[in-house]
PDB file of C-alpha atoms and ligand atoms in Angstrom:
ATOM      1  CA  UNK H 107    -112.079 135.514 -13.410  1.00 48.00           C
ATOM      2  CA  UNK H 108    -111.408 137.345 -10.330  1.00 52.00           C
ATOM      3  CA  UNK H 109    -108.395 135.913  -8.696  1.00 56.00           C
ATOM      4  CA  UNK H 110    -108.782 137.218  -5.280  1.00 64.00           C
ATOM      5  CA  UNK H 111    -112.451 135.350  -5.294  1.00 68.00           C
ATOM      6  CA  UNK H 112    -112.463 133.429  -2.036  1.00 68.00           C
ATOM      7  CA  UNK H 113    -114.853 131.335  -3.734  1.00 75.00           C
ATOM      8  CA  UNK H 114    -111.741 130.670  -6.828  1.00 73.00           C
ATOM      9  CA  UNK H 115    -111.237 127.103  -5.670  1.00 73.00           C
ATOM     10  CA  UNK H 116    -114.554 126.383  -4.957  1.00 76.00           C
ATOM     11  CA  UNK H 117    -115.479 127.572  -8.831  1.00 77.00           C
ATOM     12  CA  UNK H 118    -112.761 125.923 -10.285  1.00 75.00           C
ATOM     13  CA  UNK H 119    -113.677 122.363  -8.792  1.00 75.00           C
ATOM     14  CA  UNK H 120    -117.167 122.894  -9.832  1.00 75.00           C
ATOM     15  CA  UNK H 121    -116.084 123.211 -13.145  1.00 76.00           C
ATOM     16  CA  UNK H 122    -114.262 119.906 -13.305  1.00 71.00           C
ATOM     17  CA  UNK H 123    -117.953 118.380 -11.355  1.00 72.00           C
ATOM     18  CA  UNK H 124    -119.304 119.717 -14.231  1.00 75.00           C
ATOM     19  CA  UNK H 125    -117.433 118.235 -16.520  1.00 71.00           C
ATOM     20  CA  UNK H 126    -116.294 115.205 -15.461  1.00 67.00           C
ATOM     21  CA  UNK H 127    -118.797 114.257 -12.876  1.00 68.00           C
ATOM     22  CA  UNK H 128    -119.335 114.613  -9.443  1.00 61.00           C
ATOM     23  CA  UNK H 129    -117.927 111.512  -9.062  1.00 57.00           C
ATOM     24  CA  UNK H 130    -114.355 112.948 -10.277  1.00 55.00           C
ATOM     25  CA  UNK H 131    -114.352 115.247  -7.474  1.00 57.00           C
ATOM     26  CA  UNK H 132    -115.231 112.188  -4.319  1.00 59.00           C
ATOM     27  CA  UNK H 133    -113.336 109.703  -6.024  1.00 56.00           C
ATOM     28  CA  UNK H 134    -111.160 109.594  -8.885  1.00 52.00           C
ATOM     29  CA  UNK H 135    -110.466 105.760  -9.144  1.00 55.00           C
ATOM     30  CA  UNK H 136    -114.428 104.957  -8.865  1.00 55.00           C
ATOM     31  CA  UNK H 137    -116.145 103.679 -11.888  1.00 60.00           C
ATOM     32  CA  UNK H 138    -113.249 105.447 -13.681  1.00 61.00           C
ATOM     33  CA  UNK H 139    -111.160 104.682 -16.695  1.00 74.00           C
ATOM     34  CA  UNK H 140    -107.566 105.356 -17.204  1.00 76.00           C
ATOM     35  CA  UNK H 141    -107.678 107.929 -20.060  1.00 78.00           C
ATOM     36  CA  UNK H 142    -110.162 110.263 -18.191  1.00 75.00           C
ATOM     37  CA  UNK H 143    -108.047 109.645 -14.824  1.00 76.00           C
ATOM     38  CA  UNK H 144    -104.958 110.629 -17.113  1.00 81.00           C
ATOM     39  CA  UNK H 145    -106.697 114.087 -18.592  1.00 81.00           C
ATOM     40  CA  UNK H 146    -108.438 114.528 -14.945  1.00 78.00           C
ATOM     41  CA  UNK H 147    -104.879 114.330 -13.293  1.00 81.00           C
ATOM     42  CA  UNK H 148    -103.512 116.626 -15.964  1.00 82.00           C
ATOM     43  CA  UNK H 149    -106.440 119.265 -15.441  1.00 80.00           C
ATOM     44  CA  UNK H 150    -105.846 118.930 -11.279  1.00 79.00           C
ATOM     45  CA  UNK H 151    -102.577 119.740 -12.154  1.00 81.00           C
ATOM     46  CA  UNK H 152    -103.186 122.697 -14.225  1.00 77.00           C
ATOM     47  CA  UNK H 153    -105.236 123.763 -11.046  1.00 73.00           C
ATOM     48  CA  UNK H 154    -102.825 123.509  -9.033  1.00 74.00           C
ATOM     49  CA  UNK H 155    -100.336 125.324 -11.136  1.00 73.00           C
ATOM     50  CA  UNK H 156    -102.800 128.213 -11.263  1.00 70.00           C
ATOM     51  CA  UNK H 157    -103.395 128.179  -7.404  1.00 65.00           C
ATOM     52  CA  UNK H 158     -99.706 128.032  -6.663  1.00 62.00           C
ATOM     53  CA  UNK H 159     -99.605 131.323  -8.448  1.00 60.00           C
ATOM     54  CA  UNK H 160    -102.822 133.190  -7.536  1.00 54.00           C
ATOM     55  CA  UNK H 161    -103.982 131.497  -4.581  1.00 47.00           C
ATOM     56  CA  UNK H 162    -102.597 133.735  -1.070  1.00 50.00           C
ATOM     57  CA  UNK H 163    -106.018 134.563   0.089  1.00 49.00           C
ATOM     58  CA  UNK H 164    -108.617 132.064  -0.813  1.00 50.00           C
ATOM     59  CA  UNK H 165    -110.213 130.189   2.212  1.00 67.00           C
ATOM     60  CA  UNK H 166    -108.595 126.976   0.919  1.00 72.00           C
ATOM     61  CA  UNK H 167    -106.084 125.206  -0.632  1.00 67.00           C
ATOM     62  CA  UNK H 168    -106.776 122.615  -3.364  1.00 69.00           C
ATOM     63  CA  UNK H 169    -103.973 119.442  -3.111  1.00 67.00           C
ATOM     64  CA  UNK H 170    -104.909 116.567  -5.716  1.00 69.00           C
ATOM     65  CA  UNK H 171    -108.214 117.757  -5.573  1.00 73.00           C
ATOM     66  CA  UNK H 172    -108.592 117.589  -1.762  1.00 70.00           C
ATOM     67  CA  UNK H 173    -110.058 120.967  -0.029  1.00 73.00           C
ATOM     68  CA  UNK H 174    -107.690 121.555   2.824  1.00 68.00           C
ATOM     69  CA  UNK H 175    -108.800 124.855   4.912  1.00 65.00           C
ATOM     70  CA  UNK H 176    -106.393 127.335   5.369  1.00 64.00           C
ATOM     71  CA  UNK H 177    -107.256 127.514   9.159  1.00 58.00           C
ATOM     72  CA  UNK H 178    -105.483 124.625   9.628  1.00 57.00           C
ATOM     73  CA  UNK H 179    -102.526 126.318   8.289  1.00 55.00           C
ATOM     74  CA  UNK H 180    -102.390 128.884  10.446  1.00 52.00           C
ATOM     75  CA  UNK H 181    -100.468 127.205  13.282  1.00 49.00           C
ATOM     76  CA  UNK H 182     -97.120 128.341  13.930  1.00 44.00           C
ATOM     77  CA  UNK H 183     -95.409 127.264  10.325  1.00 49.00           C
ATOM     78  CA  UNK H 184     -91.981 127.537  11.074  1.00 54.00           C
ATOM     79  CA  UNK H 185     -91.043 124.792   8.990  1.00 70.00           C
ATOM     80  CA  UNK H 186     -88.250 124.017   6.450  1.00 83.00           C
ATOM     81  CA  UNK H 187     -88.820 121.408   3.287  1.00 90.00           C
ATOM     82  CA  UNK H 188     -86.798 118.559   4.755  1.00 87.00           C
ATOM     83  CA  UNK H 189     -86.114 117.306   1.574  1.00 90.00           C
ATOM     84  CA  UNK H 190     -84.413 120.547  -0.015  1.00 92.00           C
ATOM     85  CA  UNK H 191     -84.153 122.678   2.487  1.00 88.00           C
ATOM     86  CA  UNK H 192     -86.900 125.246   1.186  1.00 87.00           C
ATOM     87  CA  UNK H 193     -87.594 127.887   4.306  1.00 83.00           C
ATOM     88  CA  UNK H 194     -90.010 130.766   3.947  1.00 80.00           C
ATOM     89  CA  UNK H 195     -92.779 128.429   2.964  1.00 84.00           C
ATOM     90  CA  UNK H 196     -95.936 129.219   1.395  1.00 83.00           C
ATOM     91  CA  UNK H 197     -99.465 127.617   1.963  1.00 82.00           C
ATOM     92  CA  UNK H 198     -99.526 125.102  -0.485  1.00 86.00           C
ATOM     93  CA  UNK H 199     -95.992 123.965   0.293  1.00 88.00           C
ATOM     94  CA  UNK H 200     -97.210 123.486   3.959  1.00 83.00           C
ATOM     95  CA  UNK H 201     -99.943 121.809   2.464  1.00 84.00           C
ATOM     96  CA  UNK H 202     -97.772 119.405   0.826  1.00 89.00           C
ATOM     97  CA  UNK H 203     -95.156 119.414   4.378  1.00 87.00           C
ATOM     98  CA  UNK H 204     -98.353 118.137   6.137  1.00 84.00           C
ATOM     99  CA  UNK H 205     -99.521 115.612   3.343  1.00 86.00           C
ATOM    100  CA  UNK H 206     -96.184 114.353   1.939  1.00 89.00           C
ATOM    101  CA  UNK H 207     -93.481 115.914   4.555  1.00 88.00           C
ATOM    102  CA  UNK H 208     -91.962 117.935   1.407  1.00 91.00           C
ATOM    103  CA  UNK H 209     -92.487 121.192  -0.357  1.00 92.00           C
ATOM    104  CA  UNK H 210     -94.599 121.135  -3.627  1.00 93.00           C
ATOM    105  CA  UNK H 211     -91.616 121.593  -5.648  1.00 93.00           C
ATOM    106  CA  UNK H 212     -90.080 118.173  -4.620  1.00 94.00           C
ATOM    107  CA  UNK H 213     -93.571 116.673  -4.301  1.00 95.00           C
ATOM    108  CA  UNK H 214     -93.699 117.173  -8.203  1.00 95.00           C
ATOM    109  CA  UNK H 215     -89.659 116.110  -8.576  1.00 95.00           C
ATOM    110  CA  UNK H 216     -89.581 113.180  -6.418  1.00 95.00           C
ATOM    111  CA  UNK H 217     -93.135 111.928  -5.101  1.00 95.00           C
ATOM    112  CA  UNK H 218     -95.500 112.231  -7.985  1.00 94.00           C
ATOM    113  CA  UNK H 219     -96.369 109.484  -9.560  1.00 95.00           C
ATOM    114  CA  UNK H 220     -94.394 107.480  -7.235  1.00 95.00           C
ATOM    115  CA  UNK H 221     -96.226 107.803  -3.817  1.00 94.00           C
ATOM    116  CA  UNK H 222     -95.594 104.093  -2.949  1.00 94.00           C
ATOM    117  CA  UNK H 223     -92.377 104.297  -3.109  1.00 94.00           C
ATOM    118  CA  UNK H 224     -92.382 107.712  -1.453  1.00 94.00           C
ATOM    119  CA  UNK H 225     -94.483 106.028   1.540  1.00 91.00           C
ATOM    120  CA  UNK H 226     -91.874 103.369   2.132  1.00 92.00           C
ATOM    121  CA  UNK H 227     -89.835 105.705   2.609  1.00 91.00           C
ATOM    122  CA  UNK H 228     -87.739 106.057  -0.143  1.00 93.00           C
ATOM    123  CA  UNK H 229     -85.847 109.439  -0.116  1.00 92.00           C
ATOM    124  CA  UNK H 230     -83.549 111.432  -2.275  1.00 89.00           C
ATOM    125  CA  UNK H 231     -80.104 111.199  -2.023  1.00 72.00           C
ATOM    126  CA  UNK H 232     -81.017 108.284   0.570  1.00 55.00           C
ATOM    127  CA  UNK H 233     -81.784 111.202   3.387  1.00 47.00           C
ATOM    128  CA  UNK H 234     -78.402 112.237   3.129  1.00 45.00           C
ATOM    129  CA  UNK H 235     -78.827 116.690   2.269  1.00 43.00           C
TER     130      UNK H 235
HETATM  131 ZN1   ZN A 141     -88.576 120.722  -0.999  1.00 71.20          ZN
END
């Protein structure tokens, strides 16, 4: 598979539609049942993982299986993960800076899995850097 294909995420998301059901791709807790949430999280993931690596170019960025357009990345990212201090961002950490106000890296240490707790505002090292 081409890498550079614009179309990458696009193809890649199809391929879960196709195997999971369109329904996977809308919403993953409808009609749903823990053991395919569990291997559709894990595949998502995988995504991800392959993204983070190949995906500079594409027209958008796939975050837990939400299309986010790169044009609305393209404002003036000057930003720093708050949480570690990560500069020099890339687009799917800003991605994650817009959705979880962290870079990817701690979204995966500290968030995942744990986004209540993350949206009440529970912090490593209690905010302190
Ligand atoms: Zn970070």
């Amino acid at each position: 598979m081409n890498k550079k294909d614009p179309n990458y995420v696009v193809k890649l998301e199809k391929a879960i539609a196709d195997k999971y059901g369109k329904e996977a791709i809308q919403n993953p807790k409808a009609d749903w049942s823990d053991n395919k949430e569990k291997q559709y999280q894990k595949e998502v993931k995988e995504i991800n993982r392959r993204l983070y690596q190949s995906d500079q170019s594409s027209e958008k960025v796939n975050v837990d299986g939400v299309l986010i357009s790169k044009k609305l990345l393209t404002r003036e990212a000057n930003c720093t993960c708050p949480i570690c201090g990560k500069y020099n961002l890339n687009s799917r950490d800003e991605v994650f800076i817009l959705k979880w106000l962290c870079c990817e890296k701690c979204y995966i240490q500290y968030v995942e899995g744990r986004e209540d707790r993350w949206k009440k505002g529970w912090r490593p090292n209690n905010g302190k850097c």
